[in-house]
Coordinates of C-alpha atoms in Angstrom, one line a residue:
M70 CA -29.3 34.1 73.5
R71 CA -30.8 30.6 73.1
N72 CA -29.1 27.9 75.2
P73 CA -28.1 24.9 73.0
T74 CA -30.2 21.9 73.5
F75 CA -28.8 18.7 75.1
E76 CA -30.0 15.1 75.2
V77 CA -28.9 11.9 76.9
F78 CA -29.4 8.6 75.0
S79 CA -28.9 5.5 77.1
Q80 CA -28.6 2.1 75.6
G81 CA -29.1 -1.3 77.3
E82 CA -31.8 -4.0 78.0
E83 CA -30.8 -3.9 81.6
I84 CA -31.9 -0.2 81.8
V85 CA -35.1 -0.7 79.9
T86 CA -36.1 -3.7 82.0
G87 CA -35.3 -2.0 85.3
Q88 CA -32.4 -4.3 86.3
V89 CA -30.1 -1.2 86.4
V90 CA -31.0 2.3 87.4
D91 CA -29.7 4.9 84.9
T92 CA -27.7 7.2 87.1
N93 CA -25.7 8.3 84.1
A94 CA -28.5 10.3 82.7
A95 CA -29.1 12.2 85.9
W96 CA -25.4 12.9 86.3
L97 CA -24.9 14.0 82.7
S98 CA -27.9 16.3 82.9
Q99 CA -26.6 18.0 86.0
Q100 CA -23.3 18.6 84.3
A101 CA -25.0 19.9 81.2
V102 CA -27.3 22.3 83.1
A103 CA -24.3 23.6 85.0
M104 CA -22.5 24.3 81.8
G105 CA -25.4 26.2 80.3
F106 CA -27.2 23.7 78.1
N107 CA -31.0 23.3 77.9
V108 CA -31.6 19.6 78.6
T109 CA -34.7 18.5 76.6
H110 CA -34.8 14.7 76.3
H111 CA -33.7 11.5 78.0
T112 CA -34.1 8.5 75.7
T113 CA -33.5 4.9 76.6
V114 CA -33.5 2.0 74.1
G115 CA -32.7 -1.7 74.5
D116 CA -30.2 -3.7 72.5
K117 CA -32.1 -3.6 69.2
L118 CA -30.3 -2.3 66.2
E119 CA -33.2 -0.8 64.3
D120 CA -34.4 1.1 67.4
L121 CA -31.0 2.5 68.0
V122 CA -30.7 3.6 64.4
Q123 CA -34.1 5.4 64.4
V124 CA -33.4 7.3 67.7
L125 CA -30.0 8.4 66.4
L126 CA -31.6 9.8 63.3
D127 CA -34.3 11.6 65.3
I128 CA -31.8 13.1 67.7
S129 CA -29.5 14.3 64.8
A130 CA -32.4 16.3 63.4
R131 CA -33.4 18.1 66.6
A132 CA -30.6 18.4 69.2
D133 CA -27.5 20.5 69.3
C134 CA -25.7 18.0 71.5
C135 CA -26.2 14.4 72.7
I136 CA -24.2 12.1 74.9
C137 CA -24.9 8.5 74.4
T138 CA -24.0 5.9 77.0
G139 CA -23.6 2.2 76.8
G140 CA -23.3 -0.4 74.0
L141 CA -19.5 -0.1 73.5
G142 CA -18.5 -3.4 75.0
P143 CA -17.1 -6.5 73.3
T144 CA -20.1 -8.7 73.2
S145 CA -22.8 -9.3 70.6
D146 CA -25.4 -7.2 72.3
D147 CA -23.1 -4.1 72.2
L148 CA -24.4 -2.4 69.1
T149 CA -23.7 1.3 69.4
A150 CA -20.9 1.6 66.8
E151 CA -22.8 -0.5 64.4
A152 CA -25.9 1.6 64.8
V153 CA -24.0 4.8 64.2
A154 CA -22.5 3.3 61.0
K155 CA -25.9 2.3 59.7
A156 CA -27.8 5.4 60.7
F157 CA -25.3 7.8 59.2
D158 CA -23.9 5.6 56.4
I159 CA -20.3 5.7 57.9
P160 CA -18.1 2.7 57.6
L161 CA -16.4 1.3 60.7
A162 CA -12.6 1.4 60.6
F163 CA -10.0 -0.3 62.7
D164 CA -8.2 2.1 65.0
E165 CA -4.7 1.0 65.8
I166 CA -4.2 3.4 68.7
A167 CA -7.5 2.3 70.3
F168 CA -6.5 -1.3 69.9
S169 CA -3.1 -0.8 71.4
Q170 CA -4.7 0.9 74.4
I171 CA -7.1 -2.1 74.9
E172 CA -4.2 -4.5 74.7
Q173 CA -2.3 -2.4 77.3
F174 CA -5.3 -2.5 79.6
F175 CA -5.0 -6.3 79.7
R176 CA -1.2 -6.4 79.9
N177 CA -1.4 -4.1 83.0
R178 CA -3.5 -6.8 84.6
N179 CA -1.5 -9.7 83.5
R180 CA -4.4 -11.1 81.5
Q181 CA -4.7 -12.4 77.9
M182 CA -7.0 -10.2 75.8
P183 CA -9.9 -12.2 74.4
E184 CA -10.3 -11.9 70.6
C185 CA -13.8 -10.4 71.0
N186 CA -12.3 -7.2 72.5
R187 CA -10.8 -6.4 69.0
K188 CA -14.4 -5.3 68.1
Q189 CA -14.0 -2.3 70.5
A190 CA -11.3 -0.8 68.3
M191 CA -13.8 -0.6 65.3
L192 CA -14.8 3.1 65.3
P193 CA -16.8 5.2 62.8
Q194 CA -14.5 6.5 60.2
G195 CA -13.6 10.1 60.7
S196 CA -14.8 10.2 64.4
I197 CA -12.7 11.6 67.2
R198 CA -11.4 8.8 69.5
L199 CA -11.9 9.4 73.2
A200 CA -9.2 7.4 75.0
N201 CA -10.5 5.4 78.0
Y202 CA -7.8 4.5 80.6
K203 CA -10.4 3.2 83.0
G204 CA -11.7 0.3 80.9
T205 CA -11.5 -1.4 77.5
A206 CA -14.1 0.6 75.6
P207 CA -12.8 3.8 73.9
G208 CA -15.4 6.5 73.3
F209 CA -15.8 8.5 70.1
A210 CA -17.4 11.7 69.0
L211 CA -18.7 13.1 65.7
Q212 CA -21.0 15.6 64.1
Q213 CA -24.2 14.5 62.3
G214 CA -26.9 16.7 61.1
C215 CA -27.3 19.6 63.6
C216 CA -26.1 17.5 66.5
W217 CA -22.7 16.9 68.0
F218 CA -22.6 13.3 69.4
A219 CA -20.3 11.8 72.1
F220 CA -20.5 8.1 72.7
V221 CA -19.2 6.8 76.0
P222 CA -19.3 3.5 78.0
G223 CA -22.2 2.8 80.3
V224 CA -20.0 2.0 83.3
P225 CA -20.5 5.2 85.5
S226 CA -16.8 5.5 86.5
E227 CA -15.7 5.2 82.8
M228 CA -18.4 7.6 81.6
R229 CA -17.4 10.2 84.1
H230 CA -13.7 9.8 83.3
L231 CA -14.3 10.4 79.6
F232 CA -16.6 13.4 80.3
H233 CA -14.0 15.1 82.5
E234 CA -11.0 14.0 80.4
H235 CA -12.3 14.9 77.0
I236 CA -16.0 15.9 76.6
Q237 CA -16.3 18.8 79.0
T238 CA -13.5 20.8 77.2
M239 CA -14.8 19.9 73.8
L240 CA -18.3 21.1 74.7
A241 CA -16.9 24.4 76.0
D242 CA -14.9 24.9 72.7
R243 CA -17.8 24.0 70.4
F244 CA -20.7 25.8 72.0
V245 CA -21.3 29.4 73.2
L246 CA -22.5 28.6 76.7
Q247 CA -23.9 30.9 79.4
P248 CA -23.9 28.7 82.6
S249 CA -27.0 28.8 84.7
Q250 CA -26.8 29.2 88.4
L251 CA -28.7 26.7 90.7
I252 CA -29.5 27.7 94.2
T253 CA -30.7 24.9 96.4
I254 CA -32.4 25.7 99.7
K255 CA -32.3 22.6 101.9
T256 CA -34.9 22.0 104.6
I257 CA -35.9 19.4 107.2
G258 CA -39.1 18.8 109.0
I259 CA -41.4 20.4 106.3
G260 CA -43.1 18.9 103.3
E261 CA -43.3 20.2 99.7
S262 CA -46.9 21.4 100.0
D263 CA -46.0 23.5 103.1
L264 CA -43.0 24.9 101.3
Q265 CA -45.1 25.9 98.3
E266 CA -47.6 27.6 100.7
R267 CA -44.9 29.5 102.5
I268 CA -43.4 31.0 99.4
S269 CA -46.7 31.4 97.5
K270 CA -46.7 35.2 97.8
I271 CA -43.2 35.7 96.5
V272 CA -43.1 36.7 92.8
I273 CA -40.8 34.3 90.9
P274 CA -39.7 35.9 87.6
P275 CA -40.7 33.8 84.6
Q276 CA -37.0 33.3 83.6
V277 CA -36.3 31.6 86.9
Q278 CA -37.3 28.0 87.2
L279 CA -38.7 26.9 90.6
G280 CA -38.8 23.3 91.6
F281 CA -38.9 21.0 94.6
R282 CA -37.3 17.7 95.4
A283 CA -38.1 15.4 98.3
E284 CA -35.7 12.8 99.5
L285 CA -35.1 10.9 102.7
G286 CA -34.0 13.4 105.3
E287 CA -34.6 16.7 103.5
V288 CA -36.7 18.6 101.0
Q289 CA -35.0 20.9 98.5
T290 CA -36.4 24.1 97.0
K291 CA -34.5 24.8 93.8
L292 CA -34.1 28.1 92.0
L293 CA -32.5 27.8 88.5
F294 CA -31.3 31.3 87.3
P295 CA -30.2 32.0 83.7
G296 CA -26.6 32.9 83.3
D297 CA -27.2 36.6 82.7
Y298 CA -29.4 37.1 85.7
P299 CA -28.1 40.0 87.9
Q300 CA -26.2 38.6 90.8
L301 CA -27.6 41.0 93.4
Q302 CA -31.2 40.3 92.4
L303 CA -30.4 36.5 92.4
E304 CA -29.1 36.7 96.0
N305 CA -32.0 38.8 97.1
L306 CA -34.6 36.4 95.7
A307 CA -32.8 33.3 97.1
H308 CA -32.7 34.9 100.6
Q309 CA -36.2 36.1 100.3
V310 CA -37.4 32.5 99.6
A311 CA -35.3 31.1 102.4
S312 CA -36.6 33.7 104.9
A313 CA -40.2 32.9 104.0
I314 CA -39.5 29.2 104.6
G315 CA -38.0 30.0 108.0
D316 CA -36.1 27.9 110.5
A317 CA -36.6 24.7 108.6
V318 CA -33.8 25.8 106.3
F319 CA -30.5 24.3 107.4
A320 CA -28.3 25.2 104.4
I321 CA -28.3 27.1 101.1
D322 CA -26.1 25.7 98.3
G323 CA -25.0 27.4 95.1
F324 CA -23.1 30.5 96.3
G325 CA -19.7 29.0 95.5
H326 CA -19.2 27.0 98.7
Q327 CA -19.3 23.2 99.0
S328 CA -22.6 21.4 99.0
S329 CA -23.9 20.8 102.6
D330 CA -26.0 18.0 104.1
L331 CA -27.4 18.1 107.6
V332 CA -24.5 16.2 109.1
S333 CA -21.8 18.4 107.6
V334 CA -23.7 21.5 108.8
V335 CA -23.8 20.1 112.3
D336 CA -20.1 19.0 112.1
H337 CA -19.0 22.5 111.1
L338 CA -20.9 24.2 113.9
M339 CA -19.8 21.7 116.6
A340 CA -16.1 22.1 115.6
E341 CA -16.4 25.9 115.3
K342 CA -17.9 26.2 118.8
G343 CA -15.6 23.6 120.4
H344 CA -18.4 21.4 121.7
A345 CA -18.2 17.8 122.8
L346 CA -21.3 15.6 122.6
A347 CA -22.6 12.4 124.2
V348 CA -25.6 10.6 122.6
V349 CA -28.1 8.1 123.9
E350 CA -30.6 6.7 121.5
T351 CA -33.4 4.1 121.4
I352 CA -35.7 3.9 118.3
S353 CA -33.0 5.1 115.8
Q354 CA -31.1 1.9 116.9
G355 CA -27.6 3.4 116.5
L356 CA -28.2 5.2 113.3
L357 CA -27.9 8.7 114.9
A358 CA -24.4 7.8 116.1
A359 CA -23.6 6.2 112.8
K360 CA -24.4 9.5 111.0
M361 CA -21.7 11.2 113.2
I362 CA -19.1 8.5 112.7
G363 CA -15.6 9.8 112.7
M364 CA -16.5 13.2 114.2
P365 CA -13.9 14.1 116.8
W366 CA -16.5 15.9 118.9
L367 CA -18.6 12.8 119.5
L368 CA -17.3 11.5 122.8
S369 CA -19.8 8.8 123.6
A370 CA -22.7 6.9 122.0
V371 CA -25.1 4.5 123.8
Y372 CA -27.9 2.5 122.2
E373 CA -30.5 0.5 124.1
Q374 CA -33.8 -0.7 122.7
S375 CA -35.6 -0.6 126.0
I376 CA -35.9 2.5 128.2
A377 CA -36.1 0.3 131.3
T378 CA -32.8 -1.3 130.4
L379 CA -31.3 2.1 129.6
T380 CA -32.2 3.6 133.0
Q381 CA -31.1 0.5 134.8
R382 CA -27.8 0.6 133.0
L383 CA -27.2 4.3 134.0
S384 CA -28.6 3.8 137.5
V385 CA -31.3 6.4 137.2
K386 CA -35.0 6.4 137.9
N387 CA -37.4 5.5 135.0
H388 CA -40.5 7.6 134.7
P389 CA -42.6 5.4 132.3
D390 CA -45.3 8.0 131.7
D391 CA -43.0 11.0 131.3
L392 CA -40.4 10.8 128.5
I393 CA -39.1 14.3 129.2
T394 CA -38.4 13.7 132.9
T395 CA -36.7 10.4 132.1
A396 CA -34.6 12.1 129.4
K397 CA -33.5 14.8 131.9
V398 CA -32.3 12.4 134.5
L399 CA -30.5 10.3 131.8
A400 CA -28.8 13.5 130.4
G401 CA -27.5 14.4 133.8
A402 CA -26.1 11.0 134.4
V403 CA -24.5 10.8 131.0
Q404 CA -22.9 14.2 131.4
K405 CA -21.5 13.2 134.7
N406 CA -20.0 10.0 133.3
T407 CA -18.6 11.4 130.1
G408 CA -17.7 15.0 130.8
A409 CA -19.4 16.1 127.5
N410 CA -20.7 19.6 127.6
M411 CA -23.7 18.6 125.4
V412 CA -25.8 15.5 125.8
L413 CA -28.5 14.4 123.3
I414 CA -31.1 11.9 124.5
Q415 CA -33.7 10.2 122.3
L416 CA -36.6 8.2 123.8
T417 CA -39.8 6.8 122.4
S418 CA -43.2 5.9 123.9
S419 CA -44.0 2.5 125.2
A420 CA -46.4 1.9 122.3
Y421 CA -43.4 1.3 120.1
Y422 CA -42.2 -1.7 122.2
I423 CA -45.5 -3.5 122.0
N424 CA -45.1 -4.1 118.3
P425 CA -42.1 -2.3 116.7
H426 CA -43.1 -3.5 113.2
D427 CA -46.5 -1.8 113.5
D428 CA -47.0 1.2 111.1
K429 CA -49.0 3.1 113.7
A430 CA -47.6 6.4 115.0
V431 CA -45.4 6.6 118.1
T432 CA -44.1 9.5 120.1
V433 CA -40.4 10.3 119.8
A434 CA -38.8 12.8 122.2
S435 CA -35.4 14.3 121.7
T436 CA -33.8 16.2 124.6
L437 CA -30.6 18.2 124.5
L438 CA -28.8 19.3 127.6
A439 CA -26.5 22.2 126.8
D440 CA -25.2 25.1 128.9
G441 CA -27.2 23.8 131.8
E442 CA -30.5 24.1 129.9
Y443 CA -32.8 21.5 128.4
K444 CA -34.2 21.8 124.9
H445 CA -36.9 19.4 123.7
A446 CA -38.4 18.3 120.4
V447 CA -41.4 15.9 120.4
R448 CA -42.8 14.4 117.2
S449 CA -45.2 11.7 116.2
L450 CA -43.7 9.3 113.7
A451 CA -45.5 6.7 111.7
G452 CA -44.6 4.2 109.0
D453 CA -42.5 1.0 109.0
I454 CA -39.7 0.3 111.4
K455 CA -37.0 1.5 109.0
R456 CA -38.8 4.8 108.3
K457 CA -39.2 5.5 112.0
Q458 CA -35.5 4.7 112.6
H459 CA -34.4 7.2 110.0
Q460 CA -36.9 9.9 110.9
A461 CA -36.0 9.6 114.6
A462 CA -32.3 10.0 113.9
L463 CA -32.9 13.1 111.8
L464 CA -35.3 14.6 114.4
S465 CA -32.6 14.3 117.0
L466 CA -29.9 15.7 114.6
D467 CA -32.1 18.6 113.7
L468 CA -32.7 19.5 117.3
L469 CA -28.9 19.8 117.7
R470 CA -28.7 21.8 114.4
R471 CA -31.4 24.2 115.5
Y472 CA -29.7 24.8 118.9
L473 CA -26.3 25.4 117.3
Q474 CA -27.8 27.9 114.7
G475 CA -29.9 29.7 117.4
K476 CA -33.1 28.7 115.7
E477 CA -36.5 28.0 117.3
I478 CA -36.8 24.5 118.9
I479 CA -40.0 22.8 117.7

């Protein structure tokens, strides 16, 4: 069975010129793929009537479904309804119900409705009105050529409201869909090329799409399975890939449980095992503690930019040439002062303090005291000060995750 094709058409000069990032297109595509559509195009056009008309005509001849965002506002540069009327030779008609909803929106806020908002009640004749209770712009839907179109505001909260309130159900009723299943294997401390190398000997069936996505703090290996793929084979392949990657895997999303980031994985494990943690950090400048904000198991967090100041503050001996020894004496003092059964210490080499804004590499050592034993992870981090800050926080958090999951400490 062929999955119906799906497109996203975004309108707005602010998107074309880069003043606004089009998060709508990404979000809509994710929803469409999850429902079982085959997403084929993202198209963006500025506020030019003739361009809008041409793209609408092109899409109507090639796509099964298209969601169009933006251009439904009250100002002169909002041209979507006019473009639909011109492209498909459909007159615009005043919608009394839409107008009353717009008026009610202003009454609810004790504001006078400007006359220009009347324009938003002019919808293509015969279209299906999509009531919008989050803003003033109603959406609308219609069939033209081989394509079913839905037109929604560009404001993300309003767009998502209309999708969940109206469009999702309409799509399920109109199309025979076989939802795909996306498995996302989340890793930390490993790059895309190394991931590709580790799984290179695994045979990925041609109907399964393999992809990678790198973002700050993690790299994801994605396996997109067609809806009719046997579940047992799906699980076997996903776990085979995860096993080949190894201990860098901290979570696998897509088997029905909630999506997990590194912090939520650590939170679950800490709460499950009843641990209490104290943290001392330097180069991450409080970011490590900030990632754990609100966690009941975080008993204490200390940040000092200087190791010398830190050791003086805790009345322990500084070993300037030995980060690990310094971390051990700090951990012992912190545990005595706080009563936490786990202590996480993060220190960085003296080279960092000479010029913190230098891009050159520095050594970062994370030490975990747990159950009377010390675990260490030492890495060399390069880049600007912000990158070092983030990477150092994640390195320390990953040391904690590896210990809690019984993984190898590297």
